[in-house]
mmCIF file of C-alpha atoms in Angstrom:
data_model
loop_
_atom_site.group_PDB
_atom_site.id
_atom_site.type_symbol
_atom_site.label_atom_id
_atom_site.label_comp_id
_atom_site.label_asym_id
_atom_site.label_seq_id
_atom_site.Cartn_x
_atom_site.Cartn_y
_atom_site.Cartn_z
ATOM 1 C CA ASP A 39 115.256 101.185 109.355
ATOM 2 C CA ILE A 40 113.604 104.805 109.640
ATOM 3 C CA ASP A 41 114.444 106.647 113.003
ATOM 4 C CA GLY A 42 118.041 107.408 113.438
ATOM 5 C CA THR A 43 118.959 105.938 110.064
ATOM 6 C CA LEU A 44 117.005 107.896 107.604
ATOM 7 C CA LEU A 45 114.778 110.259 109.552
ATOM 8 C CA PHE A 46 116.297 112.630 111.844
ATOM 9 C CA PRO A 47 114.998 116.075 113.761
ATOM 10 C CA HIS A 48 115.872 117.910 110.672
ATOM 11 C CA GLY A 49 114.306 115.535 108.373
ATOM 12 C CA ILE A 50 115.489 113.130 105.738
ATOM 13 C CA ALA A 51 118.548 113.873 103.625
ATOM 14 C CA ALA A 52 117.669 114.735 100.072
ATOM 15 C CA ALA A 53 120.725 112.243 98.905
ATOM 16 C CA ASP A 54 119.174 109.505 100.543
ATOM 17 C CA ILE A 55 115.757 110.240 99.158
ATOM 18 C CA ALA A 56 117.219 110.362 95.798
ATOM 19 C CA ALA A 57 119.350 107.317 96.406
ATOM 20 C CA ILE A 58 116.122 105.053 97.315
ATOM 21 C CA ARG A 59 114.356 106.293 94.523
ATOM 22 C CA ALA A 60 117.171 105.317 92.114
ATOM 23 C CA TRP A 61 117.278 101.793 94.007
ATOM 24 C CA GLN A 62 113.608 101.594 93.164
ATOM 25 C CA ASP A 63 114.023 102.892 89.610
ATOM 26 C CA ALA A 64 116.524 99.963 88.947
ATOM 27 C CA GLY A 65 114.164 97.493 89.669
ATOM 28 C CA HIS A 66 114.694 96.706 93.411
ATOM 29 C CA LEU A 67 112.337 96.693 96.268
ATOM 30 C CA ALA A 68 112.643 99.193 99.478
ATOM 31 C CA VAL A 69 111.256 98.201 102.585
ATOM 32 C CA ALA A 70 110.531 100.627 105.624
ATOM 33 C CA ALA A 71 111.514 98.341 108.813
ATOM 34 C CA THR A 72 110.738 100.567 111.592
ATOM 35 C CA GLY A 73 109.310 100.653 115.566
ATOM 36 C CA LYS A 74 106.688 103.220 114.313
ATOM 37 C CA SER A 75 102.968 102.167 113.764
ATOM 38 C CA LEU A 76 101.689 102.253 110.170
ATOM 39 C CA HIS A 77 99.822 105.578 110.964
ATOM 40 C CA GLY A 78 102.946 106.926 112.590
ATOM 41 C CA LEU A 79 105.107 106.057 109.453
ATOM 42 C CA ARG A 80 102.736 107.315 106.908
ATOM 43 C CA ARG A 81 102.458 110.621 108.878
ATOM 44 C CA ASP A 82 106.103 111.084 109.367
ATOM 45 C CA LEU A 83 106.901 110.443 105.660
ATOM 46 C CA ALA A 84 104.011 112.438 104.225
ATOM 47 C CA PRO A 85 106.263 115.634 104.126
ATOM 48 C CA PHE A 86 108.862 113.730 101.938
ATOM 49 C CA ASP A 87 108.751 112.318 98.337
ATOM 50 C CA LEU A 88 109.329 108.814 99.279
ATOM 51 C CA ASP A 89 107.242 105.714 98.794
ATOM 52 C CA PHE A 90 108.373 102.396 100.233
ATOM 53 C CA ASP A 91 107.081 99.258 98.354
ATOM 54 C CA TYR A 92 106.704 97.405 101.853
ATOM 55 C CA ALA A 93 106.309 98.689 105.622
ATOM 56 C CA VAL A 94 107.380 96.343 108.405
ATOM 57 C CA VAL A 95 105.982 98.430 111.397
ATOM 58 C CA SER A 96 105.649 98.101 115.096
ATOM 59 C CA THR A 97 109.122 96.412 115.156
ATOM 60 C CA GLY A 98 107.684 93.412 112.992
ATOM 61 C CA ALA A 99 104.307 93.251 114.383
ATOM 62 C CA GLY A 100 102.649 94.530 111.178
ATOM 63 C CA VAL A 101 103.520 94.088 107.634
ATOM 64 C CA ALA A 102 101.700 96.312 105.000
ATOM 65 C CA ASP A 103 101.972 96.706 101.300
ATOM 66 C CA ARG A 104 102.623 100.053 99.433
ATOM 67 C CA ALA A 105 98.993 100.911 99.528
ATOM 68 C CA GLY A 106 98.948 100.275 103.299
ATOM 69 C CA ASP A 107 96.979 97.211 103.486
ATOM 70 C CA TYR A 108 98.019 94.731 105.994
ATOM 71 C CA LEU A 109 99.560 91.305 104.783
ATOM 72 C CA ALA A 110 100.300 90.131 108.178
ATOM 73 C CA THR A 111 99.500 91.286 111.894
ATOM 74 C CA HIS A 112 100.471 90.332 115.332
ATOM 75 C CA THR A 113 98.840 91.563 118.395
ATOM 76 C CA VAL A 114 99.719 91.489 122.252
ATOM 77 C CA PRO A 115 96.739 89.647 123.798
ATOM 78 C CA THR A 116 94.629 91.826 126.166
ATOM 79 C CA ASP A 117 95.324 89.960 129.280
ATOM 80 C CA THR A 118 99.007 90.129 128.773
ATOM 81 C CA LEU A 119 98.610 93.983 128.106
ATOM 82 C CA ARG A 120 97.067 94.262 131.558
ATOM 83 C CA GLY A 121 99.496 92.384 133.400
ATOM 84 C CA ILE A 122 102.573 94.574 131.645
ATOM 85 C CA ILE A 123 100.991 97.881 131.968
ATOM 86 C CA THR A 124 99.561 97.957 135.364
ATOM 87 C CA PRO A 125 102.698 97.973 137.344
ATOM 88 C CA LEU A 126 104.261 100.197 134.667
ATOM 89 C CA LEU A 127 101.617 102.831 135.027
ATOM 90 C CA ARG A 128 102.520 103.004 138.745
ATOM 91 C CA ASP A 129 106.187 103.868 137.651
ATOM 92 C CA PRO A 130 106.746 107.793 137.487
ATOM 93 C CA THR A 131 110.016 107.238 135.687
ATOM 94 C CA VAL A 132 108.730 105.678 132.694
ATOM 95 C CA ALA A 133 106.105 106.534 129.839
ATOM 96 C CA VAL A 134 103.877 103.721 128.500
ATOM 97 C CA TYR A 135 102.602 103.974 125.095
ATOM 98 C CA ALA A 136 100.668 101.791 122.393
ATOM 99 C CA THR A 137 100.919 101.595 118.614
ATOM 100 C CA THR A 138 97.926 100.237 117.406
ATOM 101 C CA LEU A 139 97.162 98.588 113.963
ATOM 102 C CA HIS A 140 94.546 101.049 112.956
ATOM 103 C CA GLY A 141 94.892 104.586 114.139
ATOM 104 C CA PRO A 142 97.199 107.094 115.901
ATOM 105 C CA ASP A 143 99.662 106.317 118.737
ATOM 106 C CA VAL A 144 98.499 106.209 122.292
ATOM 107 C CA LEU A 145 99.530 107.468 125.504
ATOM 108 C CA LEU A 146 98.694 105.335 128.609
ATOM 109 C CA SER A 147 100.750 106.628 131.363
ATOM 110 C CA GLU A 148 99.307 109.954 133.190
ATOM 111 C CA GLN A 149 102.356 112.106 131.816
ATOM 112 C CA PRO A 150 104.165 111.694 128.419
ATOM 113 C CA ALA A 151 107.798 111.289 127.882
ATOM 114 C CA ARG A 152 110.117 114.158 127.359
ATOM 115 C CA LEU A 153 110.618 113.118 123.751
ATOM 116 C CA THR A 154 113.120 114.855 121.730
ATOM 117 C CA GLY A 155 113.735 112.591 118.925
ATOM 118 C CA THR A 156 111.513 111.244 115.914
ATOM 119 C CA ILE A 157 110.303 108.025 117.357
ATOM 120 C CA LEU A 158 106.832 109.063 118.797
ATOM 121 C CA ARG A 159 106.126 112.797 117.705
ATOM 122 C CA GLU A 160 102.089 112.688 118.336
ATOM 123 C CA TRP A 161 99.513 110.687 120.213
ATOM 124 C CA GLU A 162 96.060 110.507 121.837
ATOM 125 C CA ARG A 163 95.693 110.020 125.456
ATOM 126 C CA ARG A 164 93.552 106.874 126.308
ATOM 127 C CA ASP A 165 93.157 104.521 129.066
ATOM 128 C CA LEU A 166 93.840 100.967 128.558
ATOM 129 C CA ALA A 167 90.263 99.990 128.568
ATOM 130 C CA GLU A 168 89.469 102.249 125.651
ATOM 131 C CA LEU A 169 91.910 100.096 123.434
ATOM 132 C CA ALA A 170 90.155 97.764 120.902
ATOM 133 C CA ASP A 171 90.866 94.163 121.678
ATOM 134 C CA HIS A 172 93.300 92.570 119.391
ATOM 135 C CA ASP A 173 94.655 95.776 118.024
ATOM 136 C CA VAL A 174 97.879 96.615 120.060
ATOM 137 C CA ALA A 175 100.882 95.429 117.981
ATOM 138 C CA CYS A 176 103.495 97.187 120.265
ATOM 139 C CA LEU A 177 103.924 98.852 123.575
ATOM 140 C CA PRO A 178 106.733 101.113 123.382
ATOM 141 C CA VAL A 179 108.012 101.904 126.893
ATOM 142 C CA TRP A 180 110.104 104.970 127.356
ATOM 143 C CA VAL A 181 113.145 104.307 129.698
ATOM 144 C CA PRO A 182 115.465 107.203 129.261
ATOM 145 C CA ASP A 183 119.260 107.525 129.655
ATOM 146 C CA ASN A 184 119.780 104.427 131.795
ATOM 147 C CA PRO A 185 120.830 101.168 129.701
ATOM 148 C CA SER A 186 121.074 99.318 132.619
ATOM 149 C CA ARG A 187 117.545 99.895 133.866
ATOM 150 C CA GLN A 188 116.322 98.988 130.380
ATOM 151 C CA ARG A 189 118.112 95.566 130.363
ATOM 152 C CA GLN A 190 116.577 95.145 134.038
ATOM 153 C CA LEU A 191 113.204 95.965 133.046
ATOM 154 C CA ARG A 192 113.412 93.815 129.901
ATOM 155 C CA GLU A 193 114.496 90.931 132.043
ATOM 156 C CA ASN A 194 111.495 91.533 134.392
ATOM 157 C CA ILE A 195 108.909 91.611 131.527
ATOM 158 C CA LEU A 196 110.164 88.561 129.753
ATOM 159 C CA ALA A 197 110.141 86.510 133.232
ATOM 160 C CA ALA A 198 106.665 87.771 133.887
ATOM 161 C CA CYS A 199 105.260 87.255 130.466
ATOM 162 C CA PRO A 200 106.724 84.592 128.474
ATOM 163 C CA ASP A 201 104.095 85.410 125.537
ATOM 164 C CA VAL A 202 105.947 88.618 124.399
ATOM 165 C CA ALA A 203 109.404 89.672 123.036
ATOM 166 C CA VAL A 204 111.136 92.974 124.331
ATOM 167 C CA HIS A 205 113.589 94.808 121.875
ATOM 168 C CA ILE A 206 115.649 97.713 123.219
ATOM 169 C CA ASN A 207 115.286 100.706 120.689
ATOM 170 C CA ARG A 208 117.413 103.649 122.087
ATOM 171 C CA THR A 209 115.125 105.290 124.804
ATOM 172 C CA PHE A 210 112.463 102.749 124.480
ATOM 173 C CA LEU A 211 111.728 99.171 125.023
ATOM 174 C CA ASP A 212 109.603 97.862 122.143
ATOM 175 C CA ILE A 213 107.081 95.125 123.681
ATOM 176 C CA VAL A 214 105.682 92.783 120.796
ATOM 177 C CA PRO A 215 104.137 89.399 120.691
ATOM 178 C CA ALA A 216 106.606 86.704 121.152
ATOM 179 C CA GLY A 217 108.553 85.462 118.038
ATOM 180 C CA VAL A 218 108.231 88.989 116.146
ATOM 181 C CA ASP A 219 111.034 90.947 115.241
ATOM 182 C CA LYS A 220 112.035 93.103 112.086
ATOM 183 C CA ALA A 221 113.578 89.968 110.685
ATOM 184 C CA THR A 222 110.227 87.890 110.711
ATOM 185 C CA GLY A 223 108.584 91.139 108.958
ATOM 186 C CA ILE A 224 110.974 90.978 106.370
ATOM 187 C CA ALA A 225 110.498 86.968 105.904
ATOM 188 C CA GLU A 226 106.491 87.980 105.544
ATOM 189 C CA VAL A 227 107.542 90.305 102.873
ATOM 190 C CA ILE A 228 109.419 87.710 101.105
ATOM 191 C CA ALA A 229 106.746 85.019 101.378
ATOM 192 C CA ASP A 230 104.320 87.588 99.937
ATOM 193 C CA LEU A 231 106.616 88.023 96.891
ATOM 194 C CA GLY A 232 106.456 84.054 96.496
ATOM 195 C CA LEU A 233 110.213 83.950 96.287
ATOM 196 C CA PRO A 234 112.399 81.235 98.150
ATOM 197 C CA ARG A 235 114.900 83.193 100.598
ATOM 198 C CA GLU A 236 117.851 82.123 98.564
ATOM 199 C CA GLU A 237 116.624 83.977 95.503
ATOM 200 C CA VAL A 238 116.612 87.303 97.558
ATOM 201 C CA ARG A 239 119.520 89.817 98.157
ATOM 202 C CA LEU A 240 118.688 91.462 101.359
ATOM 203 C CA TYR A 241 120.642 94.487 102.599
ATOM 204 C CA SER A 242 119.776 96.019 105.884
ATOM 205 C CA PHE A 243 120.379 99.623 107.141
ATOM 206 C CA GLY A 244 119.772 100.273 110.868
ATOM 207 C CA ASP A 245 121.463 101.898 113.786
ATOM 208 C CA SER A 246 119.764 100.438 117.049
ATOM 209 C CA TRP A 247 119.642 97.131 118.887
ATOM 210 C CA ASN A 248 115.969 96.568 117.624
ATOM 211 C CA ASP A 249 117.816 96.071 114.136
ATOM 212 C CA LEU A 250 119.916 93.275 115.369
ATOM 213 C CA ALA A 251 117.653 90.607 114.268
ATOM 214 C CA LEU A 252 117.406 92.235 110.844
ATOM 215 C CA HIS A 253 121.170 92.480 110.303
ATOM 216 C CA ALA A 254 121.651 88.744 111.346
ATOM 217 C CA ALA A 255 118.983 87.853 108.709
ATOM 218 C CA ALA A 256 120.627 90.023 105.873
ATOM 219 C CA ASP A 257 123.091 89.178 103.414
ATOM 220 C CA ARG A 258 125.078 92.391 103.974
ATOM 221 C CA SER A 259 124.306 94.637 106.795
ATOM 222 C CA TYR A 260 124.934 98.234 107.715
ATOM 223 C CA ALA A 261 125.092 100.192 110.984
ATOM 224 C CA PHE A 262 126.102 103.767 111.584
ATOM 225 C CA GLY A 263 128.921 105.618 113.573
ATOM 226 C CA TRP A 264 126.557 106.868 115.955
ATOM 227 C CA SER A 265 124.972 103.105 116.670
ATOM 228 C CA PRO A 266 125.865 101.169 119.957
ATOM 229 C CA ASP A 267 129.107 99.225 120.007
ATOM 230 C CA GLU A 268 126.837 95.926 120.100
ATOM 231 C CA VAL A 269 125.178 97.040 116.874
ATOM 232 C CA MET A 270 128.274 98.224 114.877
ATOM 233 C CA ASP A 271 130.081 94.857 115.911
ATOM 234 C CA ALA A 272 127.220 93.053 114.627
ATOM 235 C CA ALA A 273 127.054 94.737 111.000
ATOM 236 C CA ASP A 274 129.168 94.048 107.969
ATOM 237 C CA GLU A 275 129.963 97.667 107.635
ATOM 238 C CA VAL A 276 129.853 101.082 109.694
ATOM 239 C CA LEU A 277 128.538 104.129 107.615
ATOM 240 C CA GLU A 278 128.024 107.815 108.135
ATOM 241 C CA SER A 279 124.913 107.907 105.559
ATOM 242 C CA VAL A 280 122.739 105.592 103.765
ATOM 243 C CA ALA A 281 123.231 107.228 100.083
ATOM 244 C CA PRO A 282 126.768 106.488 98.961
ATOM 245 C CA THR A 283 126.345 102.787 99.892
ATOM 246 C CA LEU A 284 122.919 102.436 98.146
ATOM 247 C CA ARG A 285 124.151 104.159 95.117
ATOM 248 C CA ARG A 286 126.979 101.671 94.860
ATOM 249 C CA LEU A 287 124.798 98.656 95.453
ATOM 250 C CA THR A 288 122.404 100.063 92.689
#
């Protein structure tokens, strides 16, 4: 995971960067698995000397190689987008964004969210009609400081739109095509490697609910002391930073 696992408002710890480089130098692969778009991930990693071998982006809706070329993509159908977005745009307590396969993140609501973290740092203002068909990989919906509202809104969206999945990501709901999550993205990475799953040793590091599927798929999973209780309970071990454990695994 990236936000809340590696990337924080102050940046990425030098020890974590060095540990990932050492992991790769030892012949292992490092995969970013994030709710960010590919554009957003590459922009946010640009200040750091850190390159991932693969990127699972938009909570699994896109999988790209080290060069940034997509190996697999999944998008939310245009009619479904309209059905989800139209009522949400009338709700002044949420903000609706879109992460696209190609290009910067998009704000669809009239007003942006009061964002303080690292998940969405930059966006362009557009109307739904301006989005290209078959290009929206994820709809991040900002629902701040209200877990019960997040869960209720998630249930409402799933009941109305069975062709999507909705993952809770801290103050956001990540709406992606049905059957898509970070674990399915990792499965597409393994398929690209041409390896059977039983020949791969998978370690997952992630702090939030949208990492639960990834943790469930991993051979060994790691959450953090600031993770929600549900995420800590689902992980094999709870950490305070990535570097010491990744060094030990290397």
